Amino acid sequence: MVKGGDRLDGRKGAGGWPVGVLFSQSGVTAGIERTQLNATLLAIDEVNDAGGVLGKPLIPIVYDPASDPKIYRRLSENLLTEDGVRIIFGCYMSSTRKAVLPVVEARDGLLFYPTLYEGFEYSKNCIYTGAAPNQNTVPLAKHLLDTYGNRFLLVGSNYIYPYESNRIMSDLVVQSRGKVLDEIYVPLSAKPEDFDRAIRELRKHKPDVIFSTVVGSDTARFYEAYRQAGFDPAKMPIASLTTSEAEIAEMSAEAAEGHITAAPYFEVLETAANARFVSAFKQRYGADAPVTACAEAAYFQVHLAANALAAAGTDRPAALLEPLRGSEFEAPQGTVKIDPDNNHTYLWPRVARIGADRRFELIWNPGIRVKPDPYFIAPTLDEWWMAEAMTSVR
Ligand code: ACM
């Protein structure tokens, strides 16, 4: 068993490009982060099998930060000082990114962050490849408001991403003259009874929609509690940005069915690049290994980093940023592009519902690549669509 902080792989100075890999294999978000680790190592092997970067392999130095911001911070310090690493692929929870980024900035590293998050951040030492709120929260809100109604109840895990994501969702609900009926937080690594209050409030308010920012293995507990309470997802679905194939794999089919997620990627997407990605992933990690939006971002960001490394010939962040900014890659979700304005990524928003077989079914797939707007400057619910159309590239 690997303990938090243990080093798992990699060799120092072995004639390649050392890269740090920080995804948890233990703790509350291990399920989703393992998909990110798997995808990162798959992409690193693809780069190395194709000859590496300028003839030298990427050498992953992998630690288990155990879903703990303090361990994340310590390991990022180790990577940047002792292991001779400048590039780090890592982080799921925003609390862990916020623990790592000051170290990365102080030590002149470059963090590639492959997770949806709350936005309102920029660092020249970070490339953000997960969705910003205009690329997932807005399309989700639009779908929910058009389909179910405007009385929302918010349930989240107790840390920064849920607070901030709820603030953005609340703004959108109020913009549509709706109402947020309550906002409830449960501790990370929640016990089943931690959801009792949420269930009581759901019974009392009967909202049109529940917006869940619960993360990791707590997600299954919440969906199971909802199911046991006898609620009907056709009338009052749980909608989320953090319920992916990984969290669904931890719950029963009955608890999962009918609920909704917005993301730029789902395992079921039918693109040629996704057929190759899913096939390689399953071959390596097993037929039941979940493939998630966060894994897909972890996968394509390694390829973007390797291409930039080949162009720059050095892993110094300032030199890497030149070729990275504006660079594109044919990712499984569609061709993605790093926005030179803000170091975030042009992505393809989609909304899906979980079917009886625990697989997602797409219910809104507009086929538009959306410019990231991390400071949420443009969007109102209606103008959002106009802004998209103007910046769309197929
Ligand atoms: C998250 O904490 N960014 C999911």
mmCIF file with all atom_site columns, N, CA, C and O and ligand atoms in Angstrom, residues 92-94 113 115-118 159 161 242, ligand 1:
data_model
loop_
_atom_site.group_PDB
_atom_site.id
_atom_site.type_symbol
_atom_site.label_atom_id
_atom_site.label_alt_id
_atom_site.label_comp_id
_atom_site.label_asym_id
_atom_site.label_entity_id
_atom_site.label_seq_id
_atom_site.pdbx_PDB_ins_code
_atom_site.Cartn_x
_atom_site.Cartn_y
_atom_site.Cartn_z
_atom_site.occupancy
_atom_site.B_iso_or_equiv
_atom_site.pdbx_formal_charge
_atom_site.auth_seq_id
_atom_site.auth_comp_id
_atom_site.auth_asym_id
_atom_site.auth_atom_id
_atom_site.pdbx_PDB_model_num
ATOM   1  N N  . TYR A 1 92  ? -6.455  18.071 -8.302  1.00 0.00 ? 92  TYR A N  1
ATOM   2  C CA . TYR A 1 92  ? -7.893  17.989 -8.587  1.00 0.00 ? 92  TYR A CA 1
ATOM   3  C C  . TYR A 1 92  ? -8.599  19.087 -7.774  1.00 0.00 ? 92  TYR A C  1
ATOM   4  O O  . TYR A 1 92  ? -8.978  20.104 -8.334  1.00 0.00 ? 92  TYR A O  1
ATOM   5  N N  . MET A 1 93  ? -8.698  18.925 -6.467  1.00 0.00 ? 93  MET A N  1
ATOM   6  C CA . MET A 1 93  ? -9.432  19.935 -5.684  1.00 0.00 ? 93  MET A CA 1
ATOM   7  C C  . MET A 1 93  ? -8.732  21.287 -5.762  1.00 0.00 ? 93  MET A C  1
ATOM   8  O O  . MET A 1 93  ? -7.500  21.377 -5.696  1.00 0.00 ? 93  MET A O  1
ATOM   9  N N  . SER A 1 94  ? -9.528  22.338 -5.844  1.00 0.00 ? 94  SER A N  1
ATOM   10 C CA . SER A 1 94  ? -8.961  23.684 -5.919  1.00 0.00 ? 94  SER A CA 1
ATOM   11 C C  . SER A 1 94  ? -8.127  24.020 -4.690  1.00 0.00 ? 94  SER A C  1
ATOM   12 O O  . SER A 1 94  ? -7.178  24.798 -4.771  1.00 0.00 ? 94  SER A O  1
ATOM   13 N N  . TYR A 1 113 ? -2.846  22.065 -14.934 1.00 0.00 ? 113 TYR A N  1
ATOM   14 C CA . TYR A 1 113 ? -3.966  21.728 -14.035 1.00 0.00 ? 113 TYR A CA 1
ATOM   15 C C  . TYR A 1 113 ? -5.160  21.235 -14.862 1.00 0.00 ? 113 TYR A C  1
ATOM   16 O O  . TYR A 1 113 ? -5.819  22.033 -15.527 1.00 0.00 ? 113 TYR A O  1
ATOM   17 N N  . THR A 1 115 ? -8.348  20.163 -14.381 1.00 0.00 ? 115 THR A N  1
ATOM   18 C CA . THR A 1 115 ? -9.597  19.975 -13.628 1.00 0.00 ? 115 THR A CA 1
ATOM   19 C C  . THR A 1 115 ? -10.498 21.189 -13.815 1.00 0.00 ? 115 THR A C  1
ATOM   20 O O  . THR A 1 115 ? -10.022 22.328 -13.777 1.00 0.00 ? 115 THR A O  1
ATOM   21 N N  . LEU A 1 116 ? -11.803 20.939 -13.975 1.00 0.00 ? 116 LEU A N  1
ATOM   22 C CA . LEU A 1 116 ? -12.772 22.035 -13.942 1.00 0.00 ? 116 LEU A CA 1
ATOM   23 C C  . LEU A 1 116 ? -12.601 22.770 -12.622 1.00 0.00 ? 116 LEU A C  1
ATOM   24 O O  . LEU A 1 116 ? -12.302 22.155 -11.595 1.00 0.00 ? 116 LEU A O  1
ATOM   25 N N  . TYR A 1 117 ? -12.809 24.091 -12.659 1.00 0.00 ? 117 TYR A N  1
ATOM   26 C CA . TYR A 1 117 ? -12.673 24.805 -11.387 1.00 0.00 ? 117 TYR A CA 1
ATOM   27 C C  . TYR A 1 117 ? -13.506 26.069 -11.426 1.00 0.00 ? 117 TYR A C  1
ATOM   28 O O  . TYR A 1 117 ? -14.238 26.323 -12.387 1.00 0.00 ? 117 TYR A O  1
ATOM   29 N N  . GLU A 1 118 ? -13.382 26.894 -10.369 1.00 0.00 ? 118 GLU A N  1
ATOM   30 C CA . GLU A 1 118 ? -14.283 28.019 -10.157 1.00 0.00 ? 118 GLU A CA 1
ATOM   31 C C  . GLU A 1 118 ? -13.890 29.279 -10.914 1.00 0.00 ? 118 GLU A C  1
ATOM   32 O O  . GLU A 1 118 ? -14.621 30.268 -10.900 1.00 0.00 ? 118 GLU A O  1
ATOM   33 N N  . TYR A 1 159 ? -15.355 23.257 0.954   1.00 0.00 ? 159 TYR A N  1
ATOM   34 C CA . TYR A 1 159 ? -14.065 23.866 0.601   1.00 0.00 ? 159 TYR A CA 1
ATOM   35 C C  . TYR A 1 159 ? -14.283 24.872 -0.523  1.00 0.00 ? 159 TYR A C  1
ATOM   36 O O  . TYR A 1 159 ? -15.427 25.088 -0.952  1.00 0.00 ? 159 TYR A O  1
ATOM   37 N N  . TYR A 1 161 ? -13.868 25.351 -3.885  1.00 0.00 ? 161 TYR A N  1
ATOM   38 C CA . TYR A 1 161 ? -14.539 25.207 -5.178  1.00 0.00 ? 161 TYR A CA 1
ATOM   39 C C  . TYR A 1 161 ? -16.068 25.241 -5.036  1.00 0.00 ? 161 TYR A C  1
ATOM   40 O O  . TYR A 1 161 ? -16.740 25.987 -5.757  1.00 0.00 ? 161 TYR A O  1
ATOM   41 N N  . THR A 1 242 ? -19.120 17.865 -11.070 1.00 0.00 ? 242 THR A N  1
ATOM   42 C CA . THR A 1 242 ? -18.077 17.014 -10.462 1.00 0.00 ? 242 THR A CA 1
ATOM   43 C C  . THR A 1 242 ? -18.505 15.545 -10.364 1.00 0.00 ? 242 THR A C  1
ATOM   44 O O  . THR A 1 242 ? -17.792 14.751 -9.767  1.00 0.00 ? 242 THR A O  1
HETATM 45 C C1 . ACM B 2 .   ? -12.355 21.447 -7.951  1.00 0.00 ? 1   ACM B C1 1
HETATM 46 O O1 . ACM B 2 .   ? -12.122 21.537 -6.730  1.00 0.00 ? 1   ACM B O1 1
HETATM 47 N N1 . ACM B 2 .   ? -11.786 22.295 -8.801  1.00 0.00 ? 1   ACM B N1 1
HETATM 48 C C2 . ACM B 2 .   ? -13.232 20.405 -8.465  1.00 0.00 ? 1   ACM B C2 1
#
